[in-house]
Amino acid sequence: MADIAVDSSTRAARKGGRFRPSALWLTLPGALFLVAFLLVPSFQLLSLSVEDRATGAFTLDAFIRILNGGVYTRVLFNTFLIALQTTVGCLLFGYPLAYWLARQSQRRQRLTMLFVLLPFWTSALVKNFAWLVLLGRNGSVSALLAALGMEGADSLLFNHATVVFAMVHTMLPLAVVIMLPVMNRIDANLANAAGTLGASRAQAFWRIYFPLSMPGVAAAGVLVFIASLGFFITPMLLGGARETMLGQLIIMQINQLQNWQLGSAIAVMLVVTALATCFVYDRVFGLSAISQGGGGMSHGPLRRLGHYLAGRAGDTCATLELLAARLFGQGRLDWILSTYAWLLIALLLLPIIALVPMAFTDSTFLSFPPQQYSTRWFSEYLNSPLWVSATLRSFAIGLSTALLTVLIATLAALGLARTQNRLSGLVFLLFMAPMIVPPIVIAIALFYLFAKFSLVATDLGIVIGHTVIALPITFVILLATFKGHDWRLEQAAATLGASPWRTLLRVTLPLVKGGLLAGLVTAFLQSFEELTVAMFIGGGMKTTLPKQMWDDVLLQVSPILAAASVVVLLIVTTLFFILERARPAQR
Amino acid sequence: MSAIKGISRRSVLKGASAAAAGLAMPMVWTGNRAFGAERITVSDVGGAVGDAIKQAFYLPFEQETGIQVVGVAHDPDPVTQFKLLVDAKSYIWDVAMVTQDHVVRLTTPDNYLEPLNVPAEEAADLLPGMLTDDWMGFSVFGIVMAYRTDTMSEHPPTGWRDYWDSAAFPGRRGLYKSPWGVLEMALIADGVSPKALYPLDVDRAFAKLDEIRPDVAVWWGSGAQNTQTLQNGEVDLSDTWTSRASTAIASGAPVKIVWDGLYSVDGWSIPAGTPRADLAREFVRFCMRPEQQAIYASLSKNGPSNTKAFEHISPEHAAVMPTAQENFQRLGELDSAWWGENYDAMAERFQEWLLLG
């Protein structure tokens, strides 16, 4: 993602001269949409958090309660710690994988990426739930570890380490997806040049490659951190007594206790933390990659500190690697890297693959591997009005979301691709904004807003919420499509006498249809897997498939859940292959 | 909860009102059979209990009256949803399964319930307290203990005192991640009689909880997880709700219930103002019948509220129910009014104890 923005801005700048300020108007519908359904509700939440519940007077009580050192402070600290550990884990384990992927030939890379993207598009709920079974006291992993002589192998679940592990597992594909394009852009000749000038391979990597890949690492770090802040599924399913995160408290305050003041205050804390993180990251490592070059590099002292840190780390690692290379030999190191990459990929896929046999069990409860196989849970799924109607609703909502999102994003991307003025940076930021607000905050902010317009517990409400969430990624895909498009073709068609309508149908559409389809599928998938917004806006009355699965986890837990997960997997995989085919050829 | 005033809750709940027309069509399956016929929607807790309710009440009622009953599952805590649909006047439920502490929260400060208008003589066979103006209890469940017979066979625990004695009764323990019921269990373990718990001595309960804390391996958060951890042997002994332990037993897990603890009751209430209130009342009265309650109790292993129901229940089924004489005498009643008043404060203190203790 990050690379596309940078790439496109330079390209647009290069074209220079030929810009049409009027095209920026095309971003207006999307901008209005985001102001109405993201900015306004967010500020409303802020005002709720400082309003006394009884009198409506201004008060900072809720914030004092959060920061007074008691239970809320502890949860705030916990949340921050878990998110930080998750981020570090994702970068540490994800970086070598992304590096390995970047060194593959283009064909092989696309093929291997499938294995990373499948877990990326599989919902956190499904993956975490599978861990619950796999890592259980009598699960197969425990048995394996116990056989290997590990102590405490039978108590893998319900502790801090497991929560962080499962969260890293959930977020790692996201980190790789963000880091990879940046690495793909690094010119391999640079390493050769360094070699010619006498640098060892390790030095060339750590002093040249590593710093060049930093924008991707920084972007991945920020997005993983922010996504982790609002998490509630993993700590709820796999956490012990102490692993409570802010997201869970928001749900409890709003859904159970109807305390909007405290619930909003916690949400505000989440957003403030997210914004502060963006700011600090930008100062230290430079986030310009995400914000489209906005204003060029800053050269403050913090930034120099960032450079210094990266340089020192690089030197240290280079020395270490040199030692390792002496010990094992360079060829062996390559071999270690690719073994590592495949093992990590296998681990990413493990819970997803394990679900399939679980779904085909004959027993009334979930186990892995099952004793006897049958398809009874699939027929239960197909015969249950609850599950079928939830599935159908998810399809309808996903489709509507996809159409609405692509419509808004296409206009905006067209507008932004064909303009270059001071406002466009701001517009780009606005369209990226849903990414830096945790979904749970979007969900409750919209819940409050929608209650006033009778949109709670309506399908339309869920569609609007999903559109807000799906916009950034869809917009980035379409922006890349239109920026890559050569508009001189339209001019040529016009010169040859084609009417604008004909030009659109015969020239423009055929050229951008891959990007449009990719946008549609991406938006659909975002909606199809989304739980948080569906949970709040659905009001317990409009149940989507992920919500139905969540209810089942809380109410019943039968193998029907695994069967439904397999159905979801099938749908996601199918769409995902369509997406792969539709992806515009890489440049 | 009474502190929820001002614009926040009001506007949220009121807001959904105009949506009524739009969302009146609930998320249900509408077969051809329903065409033109009368129909009510009943929300229950889903899961295995939901299936039992369908067999015992929905289908027979439909057969007898021709009124179609559509069952839907609601959230574990349905109060927010309940208020939302009454304020919005979008009656997607005509009857809902609620506990007595839900009723407390649904009637103070504003009343969200429709009166049942059951004639007193019809309630003669019900256990005391099972029928109020706006609620009819039909499902008595125990908040008790269960253990795995395969791992605890040498020293089977007999009560909460044993749960707290991890030296004499070794085994992995599970406990509900909520103060509701757990505070009572701590007090019972400390020697308080189940019949003399209220008002709870909260400090004493938390002090007792401090003792067991290091031995609790699994803090379960939902009924489904409770069943699951007992089923797959994740825990050796745990607190449980009777129907949850029974589901594990029914699936073949070696689990046994220890009748030491509390009972509480699930029942039916009707959302105030539903246009199908009369049909809903007819349904609630149908659910008072001993024959129907017997079917429900046999399937769910929750106790019936109609004493006559036991005439239709086989002795071996009756023995595992909370309301069986032998079990019932060891159970105290959970005080819903106390919890309605203190839930918020207890929830926060419990959370604090979990995190900081």
PDB file of N, CA, C and O in Angstrom, chain A residues 51 53 65 71-72 75 136-138 154 240 242 244 255-258 364-365 385 393 448 451 454 539-541 553-557, chain B residues 4-5 7 12 15-16 18-19 27 29 77 80-81 92 172 177 213 219 222 224 231-234 236 244 251 343-344 348 351 355 357:
ATOM      1  N   GLU A  51     -19.158  14.586  29.216  1.00  0.00           N
ATOM      2  CA  GLU A  51     -20.467  15.093  29.589  1.00  0.00           C
ATOM      3  C   GLU A  51     -20.997  14.272  30.756  1.00  0.00           C
ATOM      4  O   GLU A  51     -21.019  13.046  30.695  1.00  0.00           O
ATOM      5  N   ARG A  53     -23.323  12.246  33.050  1.00  0.00           N
ATOM      6  CA  ARG A  53     -24.460  11.437  32.614  1.00  0.00           C
ATOM      7  C   ARG A  53     -25.784  11.978  33.112  1.00  0.00           C
ATOM      8  O   ARG A  53     -26.805  11.861  32.468  1.00  0.00           O
ATOM      9  N   ARG A  65     -11.117   8.780  36.054  1.00  0.00           N
ATOM     10  CA  ARG A  65     -11.328   7.399  36.466  1.00  0.00           C
ATOM     11  C   ARG A  65     -10.406   6.451  35.706  1.00  0.00           C
ATOM     12  O   ARG A  65      -9.921   5.456  36.235  1.00  0.00           O
ATOM     13  N   VAL A  71      -8.211   0.129  38.052  1.00  0.00           N
ATOM     14  CA  VAL A  71      -8.385  -0.972  37.111  1.00  0.00           C
ATOM     15  C   VAL A  71      -8.287  -0.503  35.658  1.00  0.00           C
ATOM     16  O   VAL A  71      -7.713  -1.177  34.799  1.00  0.00           O
ATOM     17  N   TYR A  72      -8.818   0.705  35.365  1.00  0.00           N
ATOM     18  CA  TYR A  72      -8.813   1.151  33.969  1.00  0.00           C
ATOM     19  C   TYR A  72      -7.404   1.498  33.499  1.00  0.00           C
ATOM     20  O   TYR A  72      -7.034   1.246  32.363  1.00  0.00           O
ATOM     21  N   VAL A  75      -5.769  -1.687  32.647  1.00  0.00           N
ATOM     22  CA  VAL A  75      -6.195  -2.228  31.357  1.00  0.00           C
ATOM     23  C   VAL A  75      -5.575  -1.421  30.211  1.00  0.00           C
ATOM     24  O   VAL A  75      -5.140  -1.982  29.207  1.00  0.00           O
ATOM     25  N   GLY A 136      -5.497 -26.799  23.464  1.00  0.00           N
ATOM     26  CA  GLY A 136      -6.154 -27.235  24.692  1.00  0.00           C
ATOM     27  C   GLY A 136      -5.321 -28.246  25.469  1.00  0.00           C
ATOM     28  O   GLY A 136      -4.361 -28.811  24.970  1.00  0.00           O
ATOM     29  N   ARG A 137      -5.752 -28.454  26.715  1.00  0.00           N
ATOM     30  CA  ARG A 137      -5.024 -29.349  27.615  1.00  0.00           C
ATOM     31  C   ARG A 137      -4.861 -30.736  27.014  1.00  0.00           C
ATOM     32  O   ARG A 137      -3.819 -31.363  27.131  1.00  0.00           O
ATOM     33  N   ASN A 138      -5.936 -31.217  26.347  1.00  0.00           N
ATOM     34  CA  ASN A 138      -5.866 -32.533  25.728  1.00  0.00           C
ATOM     35  C   ASN A 138      -5.723 -32.432  24.211  1.00  0.00           C
ATOM     36  O   ASN A 138      -6.026 -33.367  23.486  1.00  0.00           O
ATOM     37  N   ASP A 154       0.726 -28.884  29.057  1.00  0.00           N
ATOM     38  CA  ASP A 154      -0.728 -29.040  29.081  1.00  0.00           C
ATOM     39  C   ASP A 154      -1.437 -27.767  29.529  1.00  0.00           C
ATOM     40  O   ASP A 154      -2.641 -27.750  29.675  1.00  0.00           O
ATOM     41  N   GLY A 240      -6.295 -15.028  30.088  1.00  0.00           N
ATOM     42  CA  GLY A 240      -6.577 -15.475  31.448  1.00  0.00           C
ATOM     43  C   GLY A 240      -7.202 -14.355  32.245  1.00  0.00           C
ATOM     44  O   GLY A 240      -7.874 -13.494  31.687  1.00  0.00           O
ATOM     45  N   ARG A 242      -5.842 -11.793  33.744  1.00  0.00           N
ATOM     46  CA  ARG A 242      -5.292 -10.446  33.631  1.00  0.00           C
ATOM     47  C   ARG A 242      -5.303  -9.878  32.207  1.00  0.00           C
ATOM     48  O   ARG A 242      -5.046  -8.702  32.020  1.00  0.00           O
ATOM     49  N   THR A 244      -7.101  -8.515  30.040  1.00  0.00           N
ATOM     50  CA  THR A 244      -8.273  -7.765  29.592  1.00  0.00           C
ATOM     51  C   THR A 244      -7.781  -6.552  28.819  1.00  0.00           C
ATOM     52  O   THR A 244      -6.843  -5.904  29.231  1.00  0.00           O
ATOM     53  N   ASN A 255     -22.547  -2.072  25.924  1.00  0.00           N
ATOM     54  CA  ASN A 255     -23.571  -3.080  25.657  1.00  0.00           C
ATOM     55  C   ASN A 255     -24.277  -3.549  26.910  1.00  0.00           C
ATOM     56  O   ASN A 255     -25.452  -3.861  26.889  1.00  0.00           O
ATOM     57  N   GLN A 256     -23.529  -3.625  28.003  1.00  0.00           N
ATOM     58  CA  GLN A 256     -24.103  -4.240  29.192  1.00  0.00           C
ATOM     59  C   GLN A 256     -24.546  -3.183  30.202  1.00  0.00           C
ATOM     60  O   GLN A 256     -25.635  -3.273  30.746  1.00  0.00           O
ATOM     61  N   LEU A 257     -23.699  -2.209  30.452  1.00  0.00           N
ATOM     62  CA  LEU A 257     -24.020  -1.242  31.492  1.00  0.00           C
ATOM     63  C   LEU A 257     -24.594   0.065  30.944  1.00  0.00           C
ATOM     64  O   LEU A 257     -25.027   0.915  31.696  1.00  0.00           O
ATOM     65  N   GLN A 258     -24.577   0.225  29.630  1.00  0.00           N
ATOM     66  CA  GLN A 258     -25.085   1.439  28.983  1.00  0.00           C
ATOM     67  C   GLN A 258     -24.485   2.705  29.563  1.00  0.00           C
ATOM     68  O   GLN A 258     -25.146   3.714  29.736  1.00  0.00           O
ATOM     69  N   THR A 364     -20.552 -34.549  19.008  1.00  0.00           N
ATOM     70  CA  THR A 364     -21.317 -33.330  19.250  1.00  0.00           C
ATOM     71  C   THR A 364     -20.447 -32.211  19.773  1.00  0.00           C
ATOM     72  O   THR A 364     -20.910 -31.124  20.028  1.00  0.00           O
ATOM     73  N   PHE A 365     -19.180 -32.483  19.989  1.00  0.00           N
ATOM     74  CA  PHE A 365     -18.325 -31.357  20.346  1.00  0.00           C
ATOM     75  C   PHE A 365     -17.030 -31.363  19.548  1.00  0.00           C
ATOM     76  O   PHE A 365     -16.655 -32.347  18.928  1.00  0.00           O
ATOM     77  N   PRO A 385     -32.249 -22.266   9.873  1.00  0.00           N
ATOM     78  CA  PRO A 385     -32.662 -20.957   9.364  1.00  0.00           C
ATOM     79  C   PRO A 385     -31.739 -19.852   9.852  1.00  0.00           C
ATOM     80  O   PRO A 385     -31.452 -18.896   9.127  1.00  0.00           O
ATOM     81  N   ARG A 393     -27.626 -12.812   4.526  1.00  0.00           N
ATOM     82  CA  ARG A 393     -27.507 -11.398   4.881  1.00  0.00           C
ATOM     83  C   ARG A 393     -26.085 -10.911   4.654  1.00  0.00           C
ATOM     84  O   ARG A 393     -25.874  -9.811   4.128  1.00  0.00           O
ATOM     85  N   TYR A 448     -23.991   5.315  18.081  1.00  0.00           N
ATOM     86  CA  TYR A 448     -24.600   6.468  18.732  1.00  0.00           C
ATOM     87  C   TYR A 448     -25.256   7.394  17.712  1.00  0.00           C
ATOM     88  O   TYR A 448     -26.375   7.858  17.893  1.00  0.00           O
ATOM     89  N   ALA A 451     -28.429   5.791  16.097  1.00  0.00           N
ATOM     90  CA  ALA A 451     -29.595   5.717  16.970  1.00  0.00           C
ATOM     91  C   ALA A 451     -30.488   6.927  16.746  1.00  0.00           C
ATOM     92  O   ALA A 451     -31.703   6.849  16.836  1.00  0.00           O
ATOM     93  N   SER A 454     -32.447   6.402  13.407  1.00  0.00           N
ATOM     94  CA  SER A 454     -33.149   5.119  13.276  1.00  0.00           C
ATOM     95  C   SER A 454     -32.432   4.157  12.346  1.00  0.00           C
ATOM     96  O   SER A 454     -33.065   3.414  11.610  1.00  0.00           O
ATOM     97  N   GLY A 539     -27.400  -4.456  16.287  1.00  0.00           N
ATOM     98  CA  GLY A 539     -28.276  -4.376  17.455  1.00  0.00           C
ATOM     99  C   GLY A 539     -28.807  -5.726  17.897  1.00  0.00           C
ATOM    100  O   GLY A 539     -29.821  -5.810  18.589  1.00  0.00           O
ATOM    101  N   GLY A 540     -28.128  -6.804  17.507  1.00  0.00           N
ATOM    102  CA  GLY A 540     -28.585  -8.133  17.899  1.00  0.00           C
ATOM    103  C   GLY A 540     -29.775  -8.597  17.083  1.00  0.00           C
ATOM    104  O   GLY A 540     -30.330  -9.663  17.323  1.00  0.00           O
ATOM    105  N   MET A 541     -30.190  -7.797  16.120  1.00  0.00           N
ATOM    106  CA  MET A 541     -31.387  -8.155  15.354  1.00  0.00           C
ATOM    107  C   MET A 541     -31.065  -8.445  13.895  1.00  0.00           C
ATOM    108  O   MET A 541     -31.734  -9.243  13.261  1.00  0.00           O
ATOM    109  N   VAL A 553     -20.033 -18.941  19.509  1.00  0.00           N
ATOM    110  CA  VAL A 553     -18.898 -19.116  20.411  1.00  0.00           C
ATOM    111  C   VAL A 553     -19.346 -18.839  21.847  1.00  0.00           C
ATOM    112  O   VAL A 553     -18.939 -19.518  22.782  1.00  0.00           O
ATOM    113  N   LEU A 554     -20.216 -17.847  22.025  1.00  0.00           N
ATOM    114  CA  LEU A 554     -20.661 -17.490  23.370  1.00  0.00           C
ATOM    115  C   LEU A 554     -21.768 -18.395  23.888  1.00  0.00           C
ATOM    116  O   LEU A 554     -21.868 -18.640  25.079  1.00  0.00           O
ATOM    117  N   LEU A 555     -22.623 -18.884  22.987  1.00  0.00           N
ATOM    118  CA  LEU A 555     -23.822 -19.576  23.459  1.00  0.00           C
ATOM    119  C   LEU A 555     -23.729 -21.093  23.378  1.00  0.00           C
ATOM    120  O   LEU A 555     -24.266 -21.802  24.197  1.00  0.00           O
ATOM    121  N   GLN A 556     -23.051 -21.602  22.377  1.00  0.00           N
ATOM    122  CA  GLN A 556     -23.221 -23.024  22.132  1.00  0.00           C
ATOM    123  C   GLN A 556     -21.942 -23.790  21.820  1.00  0.00           C
ATOM    124  O   GLN A 556     -21.733 -24.864  22.364  1.00  0.00           O
ATOM    125  N   VAL A 557     -21.086 -23.274  20.958  1.00  0.00           N
ATOM    126  CA  VAL A 557     -19.891 -23.973  20.491  1.00  0.00           C
ATOM    127  C   VAL A 557     -20.178 -25.399  20.062  1.00  0.00           C
ATOM    128  O   VAL A 557     -19.934 -26.338  20.799  1.00  0.00           O
TER     129      VAL A 557
ATOM    130  N   ILE B   4     -28.492   5.595  34.534  1.00  0.00           N
ATOM    131  CA  ILE B   4     -28.452   5.854  33.101  1.00  0.00           C
ATOM    132  C   ILE B   4     -29.555   6.830  32.742  1.00  0.00           C
ATOM    133  O   ILE B   4     -30.706   6.465  32.569  1.00  0.00           O
ATOM    134  N   LYS B   5     -29.183   8.061  32.699  1.00  0.00           N
ATOM    135  CA  LYS B   5     -30.197   9.076  32.412  1.00  0.00           C
ATOM    136  C   LYS B   5     -29.656  10.030  31.378  1.00  0.00           C
ATOM    137  O   LYS B   5     -28.671   9.770  30.731  1.00  0.00           O
ATOM    138  N   ILE B   7     -29.361  12.512  28.120  1.00  0.00           N
ATOM    139  CA  ILE B   7     -29.595  12.277  26.700  1.00  0.00           C
ATOM    140  C   ILE B   7     -29.038  10.961  26.216  1.00  0.00           C
ATOM    141  O   ILE B   7     -29.597  10.353  25.338  1.00  0.00           O
ATOM    142  N   VAL B  12     -30.374   7.323  22.424  1.00  0.00           N
ATOM    143  CA  VAL B  12     -29.982   6.104  21.721  1.00  0.00           C
ATOM    144  C   VAL B  12     -31.173   5.193  21.527  1.00  0.00           C
ATOM    145  O   VAL B  12     -31.456   4.700  20.443  1.00  0.00           O
ATOM    146  N   GLY B  15     -34.079   6.764  19.526  1.00  0.00           N
ATOM    147  CA  GLY B  15     -33.694   7.016  18.148  1.00  0.00           C
ATOM    148  C   GLY B  15     -34.154   5.963  17.187  1.00  0.00           C
ATOM    149  O   GLY B  15     -34.508   6.253  16.045  1.00  0.00           O
ATOM    150  N   ALA B  16     -34.154   4.748  17.640  1.00  0.00           N
ATOM    151  CA  ALA B  16     -34.438   3.672  16.715  1.00  0.00           C
ATOM    152  C   ALA B  16     -35.912   3.589  16.355  1.00  0.00           C
ATOM    153  O   ALA B  16     -36.313   2.755  15.557  1.00  0.00           O
ATOM    154  N   ALA B  18     -38.248   5.256  14.589  1.00  0.00           N
ATOM    155  CA  ALA B  18     -38.805   5.320  13.244  1.00  0.00           C
ATOM    156  C   ALA B  18     -38.363   4.142  12.406  1.00  0.00           C
ATOM    157  O   ALA B  18     -38.976   3.819  11.390  1.00  0.00           O
ATOM    158  N   ALA B  19     -37.298   3.483  12.870  1.00  0.00           N
ATOM    159  CA  ALA B  19     -36.827   2.328  12.116  1.00  0.00           C
ATOM    160  C   ALA B  19     -37.849   1.212  12.168  1.00  0.00           C
ATOM    161  O   ALA B  19     -37.806   0.288  11.374  1.00  0.00           O
ATOM    162  N   MET B  27     -35.263 -11.312  11.449  1.00  0.00           N
ATOM    163  CA  MET B  27     -34.397 -12.197  10.692  1.00  0.00           C
ATOM    164  C   MET B  27     -34.845 -13.634  10.922  1.00  0.00           C
ATOM    165  O   MET B  27     -34.307 -14.349  11.744  1.00  0.00           O
ATOM    166  N   TRP B  29     -36.910 -17.286   9.281  1.00  0.00           N
ATOM    167  CA  TRP B  29     -37.290 -18.052   8.119  1.00  0.00           C
ATOM    168  C   TRP B  29     -38.792 -17.964   7.974  1.00  0.00           C
ATOM    169  O   TRP B  29     -39.530 -18.258   8.903  1.00  0.00           O
ATOM    170  N   ASP B  77     -27.084 -11.308  27.689  1.00  0.00           N
ATOM    171  CA  ASP B  77     -27.769 -10.304  28.495  1.00  0.00           C
ATOM    172  C   ASP B  77     -28.693  -9.524  27.564  1.00  0.00           C
ATOM    173  O   ASP B  77     -28.264  -8.642  26.836  1.00  0.00           O
ATOM    174  N   THR B  80     -30.521  -4.745  27.064  1.00  0.00           N
ATOM    175  CA  THR B  80     -30.339  -3.626  26.138  1.00  0.00           C
ATOM    176  C   THR B  80     -31.211  -3.801  24.899  1.00  0.00           C
ATOM    177  O   THR B  80     -31.902  -2.883  24.464  1.00  0.00           O
ATOM    178  N   GLN B  81     -31.153  -5.010  24.340  1.00  0.00           N
ATOM    179  CA  GLN B  81     -31.960  -5.309  23.156  1.00  0.00           C
ATOM    180  C   GLN B  81     -33.448  -5.138  23.435  1.00  0.00           C
ATOM    181  O   GLN B  81     -34.195  -4.581  22.639  1.00  0.00           O
ATOM    182  N   ILE B  92     -39.984  -7.107  17.346  1.00  0.00           N
ATOM    183  CA  ILE B  92     -39.448  -8.294  16.694  1.00  0.00           C
ATOM    184  C   ILE B  92     -39.517  -9.488  17.646  1.00  0.00           C
ATOM    185  O   ILE B  92     -39.308 -10.604  17.243  1.00  0.00           O
ATOM    186  N   ARG B 172      -7.325 -29.379  38.096  1.00  0.00           N
ATOM    187  CA  ARG B 172      -7.355 -28.053  37.490  1.00  0.00           C
ATOM    188  C   ARG B 172      -8.749 -27.456  37.631  1.00  0.00           C
ATOM    189  O   ARG B 172      -9.749 -28.094  37.344  1.00  0.00           O
ATOM    190  N   LYS B 177     -15.848 -15.948  35.079  1.00  0.00           N
ATOM    191  CA  LYS B 177     -15.141 -14.666  35.117  1.00  0.00           C
ATOM    192  C   LYS B 177     -16.126 -13.538  35.360  1.00  0.00           C
ATOM    193  O   LYS B 177     -16.263 -12.617  34.556  1.00  0.00           O
ATOM    194  N   ARG B 213      -7.535 -18.080  44.210  1.00  0.00           N
ATOM    195  CA  ARG B 213      -7.090 -17.468  42.969  1.00  0.00           C
ATOM    196  C   ARG B 213      -5.915 -18.175  42.269  1.00  0.00           C
ATOM    197  O   ARG B 213      -5.994 -18.456  41.067  1.00  0.00           O
ATOM    198  N   TRP B 219     -10.561 -19.112  33.594  1.00  0.00           N
ATOM    199  CA  TRP B 219     -11.668 -18.213  33.930  1.00  0.00           C
ATOM    200  C   TRP B 219     -12.607 -18.229  32.738  1.00  0.00           C
ATOM    201  O   TRP B 219     -12.352 -17.574  31.744  1.00  0.00           O
ATOM    202  N   SER B 222     -18.275 -17.626  29.133  1.00  0.00           N
ATOM    203  CA  SER B 222     -19.617 -17.832  28.599  1.00  0.00           C
ATOM    204  C   SER B 222     -20.057 -19.257  28.874  1.00  0.00           C
ATOM    205  O   SER B 222     -19.225 -20.139  29.083  1.00  0.00           O
ATOM    206  N   ALA B 224     -21.153 -21.427  26.927  1.00  0.00           N
ATOM    207  CA  ALA B 224     -20.625 -22.358  25.938  1.00  0.00           C
ATOM    208  C   ALA B 224     -19.228 -22.818  26.322  1.00  0.00           C
ATOM    209  O   ALA B 224     -18.881 -23.990  26.199  1.00  0.00           O
ATOM    210  N   GLN B 231     -16.329 -30.690  28.797  1.00  0.00           N
ATOM    211  CA  GLN B 231     -16.374 -31.736  27.785  1.00  0.00           C
ATOM    212  C   GLN B 231     -14.988 -32.250  27.423  1.00  0.00           C
ATOM    213  O   GLN B 231     -14.735 -33.450  27.394  1.00  0.00           O
ATOM    214  N   ASN B 232     -14.069 -31.324  27.118  1.00  0.00           N
ATOM    215  CA  ASN B 232     -12.779 -31.766  26.610  1.00  0.00           C
ATOM    216  C   ASN B 232     -11.725 -31.909  27.702  1.00  0.00           C
ATOM    217  O   ASN B 232     -10.558 -32.112  27.419  1.00  0.00           O
ATOM    218  N   GLY B 233     -12.155 -31.807  28.965  1.00  0.00           N
ATOM    219  CA  GLY B 233     -11.230 -32.052  30.058  1.00  0.00           C
ATOM    220  C   GLY B 233     -10.213 -30.951  30.268  1.00  0.00           C
ATOM    221  O   GLY B 233      -9.187 -31.161  30.906  1.00  0.00           O
ATOM    222  N   GLU B 234     -10.515 -29.757  29.749  1.00  0.00           N
ATOM    223  CA  GLU B 234      -9.629 -28.620  29.994  1.00  0.00           C
ATOM    224  C   GLU B 234      -9.560 -28.342  31.501  1.00  0.00           C
ATOM    225  O   GLU B 234      -8.534 -27.921  32.012  1.00  0.00           O
ATOM    226  N   ASP B 236     -10.760 -29.938  35.576  1.00  0.00           N
ATOM    227  CA  ASP B 236     -11.192 -31.118  36.320  1.00  0.00           C
ATOM    228  C   ASP B 236     -12.417 -30.826  37.162  1.00  0.00           C
ATOM    229  O   ASP B 236     -13.256 -31.680  37.373  1.00  0.00           O
ATOM    230  N   ARG B 244     -25.725 -26.437  31.468  1.00  0.00           N
ATOM    231  CA  ARG B 244     -24.435 -26.468  30.787  1.00  0.00           C
ATOM    232  C   ARG B 244     -23.683 -27.753  31.110  1.00  0.00           C
ATOM    233  O   ARG B 244     -23.094 -28.371  30.229  1.00  0.00           O
ATOM    234  N   SER B 251     -23.321 -35.355  26.007  1.00  0.00           N
ATOM    235  CA  SER B 251     -22.432 -35.628  24.869  1.00  0.00           C
ATOM    236  C   SER B 251     -21.461 -36.764  25.188  1.00  0.00           C
ATOM    237  O   SER B 251     -20.597 -37.098  24.381  1.00  0.00           O
ATOM    238  N   TYR B 343     -25.091  -4.978  40.770  1.00  0.00           N
ATOM    239  CA  TYR B 343     -24.291  -5.610  39.711  1.00  0.00           C
ATOM    240  C   TYR B 343     -23.154  -4.715  39.211  1.00  0.00           C
ATOM    241  O   TYR B 343     -22.008  -5.150  39.112  1.00  0.00           O
ATOM    242  N   ASP B 344     -23.476  -3.444  38.919  1.00  0.00           N
ATOM    243  CA  ASP B 344     -22.459  -2.536  38.369  1.00  0.00           C
ATOM    244  C   ASP B 344     -21.228  -2.454  39.266  1.00  0.00           C
ATOM    245  O   ASP B 344     -20.094  -2.624  38.827  1.00  0.00           O
ATOM    246  N   GLU B 348     -17.328  -4.033  38.576  1.00  0.00           N
ATOM    247  CA  GLU B 348     -16.107  -3.244  38.564  1.00  0.00           C
ATOM    248  C   GLU B 348     -15.107  -3.745  39.601  1.00  0.00           C
ATOM    249  O   GLU B 348     -13.921  -3.882  39.333  1.00  0.00           O
ATOM    250  N   GLN B 351     -13.560  -7.013  38.412  1.00  0.00           N
ATOM    251  CA  GLN B 351     -12.575  -6.746  37.362  1.00  0.00           C
ATOM    252  C   GLN B 351     -11.267  -6.257  37.985  1.00  0.00           C
ATOM    253  O   GLN B 351     -10.173  -6.680  37.611  1.00  0.00           O
ATOM    254  N   LEU B 355      -7.522  -8.073  37.956  1.00  0.00           N
ATOM    255  CA  LEU B 355      -6.354  -7.441  37.343  1.00  0.00           C
ATOM    256  C   LEU B 355      -5.281  -7.048  38.342  1.00  0.00           C
ATOM    257  O   LEU B 355      -4.094  -7.144  38.062  1.00  0.00           O
ATOM    258  N   GLY B 357      -5.349  -7.851  41.867  1.00  0.00           N
ATOM    259  CA  GLY B 357      -5.201  -8.662  43.072  1.00  0.00           C
ATOM    260  C   GLY B 357      -4.016  -9.603  43.024  1.00  0.00           C
ATOM    261  O   GLY B 357      -3.382  -9.783  42.018  1.00  0.00           O
TER     262      GLY B 357
END
